[in-house]
């Protein structure tokens, strides 16, 4: 099978996303999106902006209610969206690795037993059988839950353990579309996790000439300013829901732009973050990909993005940096 250029890959995956979601969205019906990612990780903001871009580009609409976990109100949701689907933000937190998100997801299922709830694309990972069985019980009682997943292993797992509709769907960040990168500053940039999903502890000191970074550092002041400007832009509308949406959207845009500026600095990139891989495709930069701790990136690439002519599946940090050095020399 020939390798795909990024524009061809992005367009194909956007069409796949629409094929998955078109049954659950209507232009004349309100919807809600819960669990806005008000966190430093730029990848979560990329997913959010893709979710918003999908609704705007395909339906010309915005959610009537959005919330973070900490400010969610079932009563406010019912008032703003008395009918229509409830979406839960996508990502890689379905399971017991990032337990607060799973707790919230299951609470929503229990609070709205008669509403259709759609989980935007997720990767699934459980370590505990007890927790998996608890999730299965809650999902089984709901009867109107749609679970979109980002890889075949998650799909097989969900179909085996959960009594709900399960569909394979690409990550929503692809709905952002192709982007222009900013100017590069050096040949190779390594963007490596330092959290629960890091794959291992490779010796980074062997590469003093290569910046080793992650993209979870942000200016809290800049995010606060972005939120304030976003909220102020909606004050004339006098609609609290629109004020909140613009405030959160502004934060997501601020974080996403920071991430794009950061990865653009390398002519080639080495990473174990799924959304550095996806965003590198969006900006057209060659990149070597290492897996995370439980195979999330390998599984995603096998399902959707492994055929790009810009991606290389590295077997180790040494292998990835070697490939990235060669790729940077070609595009210099």
CSV table of C-alpha atoms in Angstrom, one decimal:
chain,number,residue,atom,x,y,z
A,1,UNK,CA,0.0,0.0,0.0
A,2,UNK,CA,1.6,3.4,-1.0
A,3,UNK,CA,2.4,5.9,1.7
A,4,UNK,CA,-0.1,8.8,2.1
A,5,UNK,CA,0.8,12.5,2.1
A,6,UNK,CA,-0.5,14.4,5.1
A,7,UNK,CA,-3.3,16.2,3.1
A,8,UNK,CA,-4.6,12.9,1.7
A,9,UNK,CA,-4.4,11.3,5.2
A,10,UNK,CA,-6.1,14.2,7.0
A,11,UNK,CA,-9.0,14.3,4.4
A,12,UNK,CA,-9.5,10.6,4.6
A,13,UNK,CA,-9.6,10.6,8.4
A,14,UNK,CA,-12.0,13.6,8.5
A,15,UNK,CA,-14.4,11.6,6.3
A,16,UNK,CA,-14.1,8.6,8.6
A,17,UNK,CA,-14.9,10.8,11.6
A,18,UNK,CA,-18.0,12.1,9.9
A,19,UNK,CA,-19.2,8.6,9.0
A,20,UNK,CA,-19.0,7.7,12.7
A,21,UNK,CA,-20.7,10.8,14.0
A,22,UNK,CA,-23.3,11.7,11.4
A,23,UNK,CA,-25.9,9.4,13.1
A,24,UNK,CA,-25.6,11.3,16.4
A,25,UNK,CA,-25.7,15.0,15.4
A,26,UNK,CA,-28.6,16.9,13.9
A,27,UNK,CA,-28.5,20.5,12.8
A,28,UNK,CA,-31.8,21.3,14.5
A,29,UNK,CA,-31.0,19.7,17.9
A,30,UNK,CA,-28.9,21.1,20.7
A,31,UNK,CA,-26.1,19.1,22.2
A,32,UNK,CA,-23.7,19.3,25.2
A,33,UNK,CA,-20.0,18.5,25.5
A,34,UNK,CA,-18.7,17.6,29.0
A,35,UNK,CA,-15.2,17.3,30.5
A,36,UNK,CA,-13.5,20.3,28.9
A,37,UNK,CA,-9.8,19.8,29.3
A,38,UNK,CA,-8.7,22.8,31.4
A,39,UNK,CA,-5.2,21.3,31.7
A,40,UNK,CA,-1.7,22.1,30.4
A,41,UNK,CA,-1.4,19.3,28.0
A,42,UNK,CA,-1.7,20.8,24.5
A,43,UNK,CA,-2.9,17.5,23.0
A,44,UNK,CA,-6.2,17.6,25.0
A,45,UNK,CA,-6.7,21.1,23.6
A,46,UNK,CA,-6.1,19.8,20.1
A,47,UNK,CA,-8.8,17.2,20.6
A,48,UNK,CA,-11.3,19.9,21.9
A,49,UNK,CA,-10.6,22.2,19.0
A,50,UNK,CA,-11.1,19.3,16.6
A,51,UNK,CA,-14.5,18.5,18.2
A,52,UNK,CA,-15.5,22.2,17.9
A,53,UNK,CA,-14.2,22.3,14.3
A,54,UNK,CA,-16.2,19.3,13.3
A,55,UNK,CA,-19.5,20.7,14.6
A,56,UNK,CA,-18.8,24.1,12.9
A,57,UNK,CA,-17.6,22.7,9.6
A,58,UNK,CA,-20.2,20.0,9.2
A,59,UNK,CA,-23.2,21.5,10.9
A,60,UNK,CA,-22.5,25.2,11.5
A,61,UNK,CA,-23.3,24.8,15.2
A,62,UNK,CA,-21.8,25.1,18.6
A,63,UNK,CA,-22.7,23.2,21.8
A,64,UNK,CA,-25.5,24.7,23.9
A,65,UNK,CA,-23.8,23.6,27.1
A,66,UNK,CA,-20.1,22.8,28.0
A,67,UNK,CA,-18.5,22.2,31.3
A,68,UNK,CA,-15.3,21.1,33.0
A,69,UNK,CA,-15.5,18.3,35.6
A,70,UNK,CA,-15.4,20.8,38.5
A,71,UNK,CA,-18.2,23.1,37.3
A,72,UNK,CA,-20.5,20.5,35.8
A,73,UNK,CA,-24.2,21.0,36.8
A,74,UNK,CA,-26.8,18.4,35.8
A,75,UNK,CA,-29.5,21.0,36.3
A,76,UNK,CA,-27.8,23.6,34.0
A,77,UNK,CA,-27.4,20.9,31.4
A,78,UNK,CA,-31.1,20.0,31.5
A,79,UNK,CA,-32.1,23.6,31.1
A,80,UNK,CA,-29.7,24.3,28.2
A,81,UNK,CA,-30.1,21.0,26.4
A,82,UNK,CA,-33.5,19.5,27.4
A,83,UNK,CA,-33.2,17.1,24.4
A,84,UNK,CA,-30.4,16.0,22.2
A,85,UNK,CA,-27.2,14.1,22.7
A,86,UNK,CA,-24.7,14.5,25.5
A,87,UNK,CA,-21.1,14.2,24.3
A,88,UNK,CA,-18.1,13.5,26.6
A,89,UNK,CA,-14.7,14.9,25.5
A,90,UNK,CA,-12.3,12.4,23.8
A,91,UNK,CA,-8.8,11.4,24.6
A,92,UNK,CA,-6.9,8.7,26.3
A,93,UNK,CA,-8.4,8.5,29.8
A,94,UNK,CA,-11.0,5.8,29.5
A,95,UNK,CA,-10.1,3.2,32.2
A,96,UNK,CA,-8.4,3.4,35.5
A,97,UNK,CA,-5.1,5.1,34.6
A,98,UNK,CA,-6.6,8.6,34.9
A,99,UNK,CA,-9.3,7.7,37.4
A,100,UNK,CA,-11.0,11.1,38.0
A,101,UNK,CA,-12.1,11.2,34.3
A,102,UNK,CA,-13.6,7.7,34.5
A,103,UNK,CA,-15.3,8.6,37.8
A,104,UNK,CA,-16.9,11.7,36.1
A,105,UNK,CA,-17.9,9.7,33.0
A,106,UNK,CA,-19.6,7.1,35.0
A,107,UNK,CA,-21.4,9.7,37.2
A,108,UNK,CA,-22.8,11.3,34.1
A,109,UNK,CA,-24.1,7.9,32.8
A,110,UNK,CA,-25.8,7.3,36.2
A,111,UNK,CA,-27.3,10.8,36.3
A,112,UNK,CA,-28.8,10.7,32.8
A,113,UNK,CA,-30.0,7.1,32.3
A,114,UNK,CA,-32.5,8.0,29.6
A,115,UNK,CA,-30.4,10.4,27.5
A,116,UNK,CA,-28.2,9.3,24.6
A,117,UNK,CA,-24.5,9.8,25.7
A,118,UNK,CA,-21.7,9.6,23.1
A,119,UNK,CA,-18.1,9.3,24.1
A,120,UNK,CA,-15.9,11.1,21.6
A,121,UNK,CA,-13.0,8.8,20.5
A,122,UNK,CA,-11.0,7.3,23.4
A,123,UNK,CA,-8.2,4.8,24.0
A,124,UNK,CA,-9.1,2.2,26.7
A,125,UNK,CA,-6.7,0.9,29.3
A,126,UNK,CA,-7.6,-0.9,32.6
A,127,UNK,CA,-5.2,-2.5,35.1
A,128,UNK,CA,-7.9,-3.5,37.6
A,129,UNK,CA,-10.5,-6.2,36.8
A,130,UNK,CA,-12.6,-4.8,39.7
A,131,UNK,CA,-12.7,-1.4,38.1
A,132,UNK,CA,-13.4,-2.8,34.7
A,133,UNK,CA,-16.4,-4.7,36.0
A,134,UNK,CA,-17.7,-1.6,37.8
A,135,UNK,CA,-17.6,0.3,34.5
A,136,UNK,CA,-19.3,-2.6,32.7
A,137,UNK,CA,-22.2,-2.6,35.3
A,138,UNK,CA,-22.7,1.2,34.9
A,139,UNK,CA,-22.6,1.0,31.1
A,140,UNK,CA,-24.9,-2.0,31.0
A,141,UNK,CA,-27.5,-0.2,33.1
A,142,UNK,CA,-27.5,2.8,30.8
A,143,UNK,CA,-28.6,1.2,27.5
A,144,UNK,CA,-28.1,4.3,25.3
A,145,UNK,CA,-24.3,4.8,25.5
A,146,UNK,CA,-22.2,5.1,22.3
A,147,UNK,CA,-18.5,4.4,22.8
A,148,UNK,CA,-16.2,5.6,20.0
A,149,UNK,CA,-12.6,4.2,20.3
A,150,UNK,CA,-9.3,5.1,18.6
A,151,UNK,CA,-7.9,1.6,17.9
A,152,UNK,CA,-8.8,-2.0,17.2
A,153,UNK,CA,-7.6,-3.3,20.6
A,154,UNK,CA,-9.9,-0.8,22.4
A,155,UNK,CA,-12.7,-1.8,20.1
A,156,UNK,CA,-12.2,-5.5,20.8
A,157,UNK,CA,-11.9,-4.9,24.6
A,158,UNK,CA,-15.1,-2.8,24.7
A,159,UNK,CA,-17.1,-5.3,22.6
A,160,UNK,CA,-16.1,-8.1,24.9
A,161,UNK,CA,-16.7,-6.3,28.2
A,162,UNK,CA,-19.3,-3.6,27.7
A,163,UNK,CA,-22.9,-3.8,26.7
A,164,UNK,CA,-23.1,-0.7,24.4
A,165,UNK,CA,-22.6,0.4,20.8
A,166,UNK,CA,-18.9,0.5,20.0
A,167,UNK,CA,-17.5,2.2,16.8
A,168,UNK,CA,-13.9,2.7,15.6
A,169,UNK,CA,-13.2,6.4,15.0
A,170,UNK,CA,-10.1,8.5,14.4
A,171,UNK,CA,-9.0,11.1,16.9
A,172,UNK,CA,-11.0,14.4,16.7
A,173,UNK,CA,-7.8,16.5,16.4
A,174,UNK,CA,-7.7,15.7,12.7
A,175,UNK,CA,-10.8,17.9,12.2
A,176,UNK,CA,-8.5,20.9,12.8
A,177,UNK,CA,-7.1,20.3,9.4
A,178,UNK,CA,-3.6,21.1,7.9
A,179,UNK,CA,-1.7,24.0,9.5
A,180,UNK,CA,1.3,26.1,8.5
A,181,UNK,CA,4.2,25.5,10.9
A,182,UNK,CA,6.3,28.3,12.3
A,183,UNK,CA,10.0,28.6,11.5
A,184,UNK,CA,12.3,25.9,12.7
A,185,UNK,CA,15.3,26.6,15.0
A,186,UNK,CA,17.3,23.4,15.1
A,187,UNK,CA,17.5,20.1,13.4
A,188,UNK,CA,15.9,17.7,15.9
A,189,UNK,CA,13.5,18.2,18.8
A,190,UNK,CA,12.6,15.4,21.3
A,191,UNK,CA,9.2,15.8,22.8
A,192,UNK,CA,9.0,13.1,25.5
A,193,UNK,CA,6.5,12.3,28.3
A,194,UNK,CA,7.4,12.6,31.9
A,195,UNK,CA,4.1,11.4,33.4
A,196,UNK,CA,2.3,8.1,34.0
A,197,UNK,CA,2.3,7.2,30.3
A,198,UNK,CA,6.0,7.5,29.7
A,199,UNK,CA,7.4,4.4,28.1
A,200,UNK,CA,10.7,4.2,30.0
A,201,UNK,CA,13.8,5.9,31.2
A,202,UNK,CA,16.1,6.1,28.2
A,203,UNK,CA,19.5,7.8,28.7
A,204,UNK,CA,18.8,11.3,27.4
A,205,UNK,CA,22.3,12.6,28.4
A,206,UNK,CA,23.8,10.9,25.4
A,207,UNK,CA,22.3,13.7,23.2
A,208,UNK,CA,23.4,17.0,24.6
A,209,UNK,CA,22.8,18.7,21.3
A,210,UNK,CA,19.1,17.8,21.2
A,211,UNK,CA,16.5,19.6,23.2
A,212,UNK,CA,14.5,17.2,25.4
A,213,UNK,CA,11.2,18.7,26.3
A,214,UNK,CA,7.5,18.0,27.0
A,215,UNK,CA,4.6,20.3,26.2
A,216,UNK,CA,2.8,20.6,29.6
A,217,UNK,CA,4.6,23.8,30.8
A,218,UNK,CA,2.5,26.9,30.3
A,219,UNK,CA,2.2,30.5,31.5
A,220,UNK,CA,-0.8,30.6,33.8
A,221,UNK,CA,-1.0,34.3,33.3
A,222,UNK,CA,-1.3,34.0,29.5
A,223,UNK,CA,-4.1,31.4,29.9
A,224,UNK,CA,-6.0,33.6,32.4
A,225,UNK,CA,-5.7,36.6,30.0
A,226,UNK,CA,-6.9,34.5,27.1
A,227,UNK,CA,-9.9,33.3,29.1
A,228,UNK,CA,-10.8,36.8,30.1
A,229,UNK,CA,-10.6,38.1,26.6
A,230,UNK,CA,-12.7,35.2,25.4
A,231,UNK,CA,-15.4,35.7,28.0
A,232,UNK,CA,-15.5,39.5,27.3
A,233,UNK,CA,-16.2,38.8,23.7
A,234,UNK,CA,-19.5,37.2,24.6
A,235,UNK,CA,-20.7,39.6,27.3
A,236,UNK,CA,-22.9,41.5,24.9
A,237,UNK,CA,-24.8,38.3,24.1
A,238,UNK,CA,-25.8,38.1,27.8
A,239,UNK,CA,-25.8,34.3,27.5
A,240,UNK,CA,-23.9,32.6,30.3
A,241,UNK,CA,-23.4,29.4,28.3
A,242,UNK,CA,-21.8,31.4,25.4
A,243,UNK,CA,-19.6,33.3,27.9
A,244,UNK,CA,-18.3,30.0,29.3
A,245,UNK,CA,-17.8,28.5,25.9
A,246,UNK,CA,-15.8,31.4,24.6
A,247,UNK,CA,-13.7,31.5,27.7
A,248,UNK,CA,-12.8,27.8,27.5
A,249,UNK,CA,-12.3,28.0,23.7
A,250,UNK,CA,-9.8,30.8,24.2
A,251,UNK,CA,-7.9,28.7,26.7
A,252,UNK,CA,-7.8,25.8,24.3
A,253,UNK,CA,-6.6,28.0,21.4
A,254,UNK,CA,-3.9,29.5,23.7
A,255,UNK,CA,-2.6,26.1,24.7
A,256,UNK,CA,-2.8,24.7,21.2
A,257,UNK,CA,-0.9,27.6,19.6
A,258,UNK,CA,1.8,27.1,22.3
A,259,UNK,CA,2.1,23.5,21.3
A,260,UNK,CA,2.4,24.2,17.6
A,261,UNK,CA,5.0,26.9,18.2
A,262,UNK,CA,7.0,24.5,20.4
A,263,UNK,CA,7.1,21.5,18.0
A,264,UNK,CA,7.7,23.8,14.9
A,265,UNK,CA,11.1,24.6,16.4
A,266,UNK,CA,12.4,21.2,15.2
A,267,UNK,CA,12.9,20.4,11.5
A,268,UNK,CA,12.3,16.8,12.6
A,269,UNK,CA,10.8,15.5,15.9
A,270,UNK,CA,11.1,12.5,18.1
A,271,UNK,CA,8.1,11.8,20.4
A,272,UNK,CA,6.2,9.4,22.6
A,273,UNK,CA,3.1,11.6,22.7
A,274,UNK,CA,0.2,10.7,20.4
A,275,UNK,CA,-0.8,14.3,19.7
A,276,UNK,CA,2.7,15.4,18.9
A,277,UNK,CA,2.5,12.7,16.2
A,278,UNK,CA,-0.9,14.0,15.1
A,279,UNK,CA,0.1,17.7,15.2
A,280,UNK,CA,3.3,16.9,13.3
A,281,UNK,CA,1.1,15.5,10.6
A,282,UNK,CA,-1.0,18.7,10.7
A,283,UNK,CA,2.0,20.9,10.2
A,284,UNK,CA,3.8,18.6,7.8
A,285,UNK,CA,6.9,17.8,9.8
A,286,UNK,CA,8.8,14.5,9.7
A,287,UNK,CA,8.8,12.7,13.1
A,288,UNK,CA,9.9,9.5,14.7
A,289,UNK,CA,7.3,7.9,17.0
A,290,UNK,CA,8.0,5.9,20.2
A,291,UNK,CA,5.2,4.2,22.0
A,292,UNK,CA,3.8,5.2,25.3
A,293,UNK,CA,3.6,2.9,28.4
A,294,UNK,CA,0.6,0.8,27.3
A,295,UNK,CA,0.8,0.8,23.5
A,296,UNK,CA,-1.6,3.6,22.8
A,297,UNK,CA,0.4,5.2,19.9
A,298,UNK,CA,1.3,1.9,18.2
A,299,UNK,CA,-2.4,0.9,18.3
A,300,UNK,CA,-3.6,4.2,16.9
A,301,UNK,CA,-1.0,4.2,14.1
A,302,UNK,CA,-2.0,0.7,13.2
A,303,UNK,CA,-5.6,1.7,12.9
A,304,UNK,CA,-5.3,5.1,11.2
A,305,UNK,CA,-2.0,7.0,10.7
A,306,UNK,CA,0.7,4.5,10.2
A,307,UNK,CA,0.8,4.9,6.5
A,308,UNK,CA,2.0,8.5,6.4
A,309,UNK,CA,5.1,9.4,4.5
A,310,UNK,CA,6.2,11.7,7.4
A,311,UNK,CA,6.1,9.1,10.3
A,312,UNK,CA,8.6,6.6,11.3
A,313,UNK,CA,7.9,3.9,14.0
A,314,UNK,CA,11.1,3.9,16.1
A,315,UNK,CA,12.2,0.9,18.2
A,316,UNK,CA,14.2,3.0,20.7
A,317,UNK,CA,15.2,6.6,21.5
A,318,UNK,CA,18.5,5.9,19.7
A,319,UNK,CA,16.7,4.6,16.6
A,320,UNK,CA,14.3,7.6,16.6
A,321,UNK,CA,17.0,10.2,16.9
A,322,UNK,CA,19.1,8.6,14.2
A,323,UNK,CA,16.1,8.6,11.8
A,324,UNK,CA,15.2,12.2,12.8
A,325,UNK,CA,18.8,13.4,12.1
A,326,UNK,CA,18.6,12.0,8.6
A,327,UNK,CA,15.1,13.5,8.0
A,328,UNK,CA,16.2,16.9,9.2
A,329,UNK,CA,19.2,16.8,6.9
A,330,UNK,CA,16.9,16.1,3.9
A,331,UNK,CA,14.5,19.0,4.7
A,332,UNK,CA,17.3,21.5,5.6
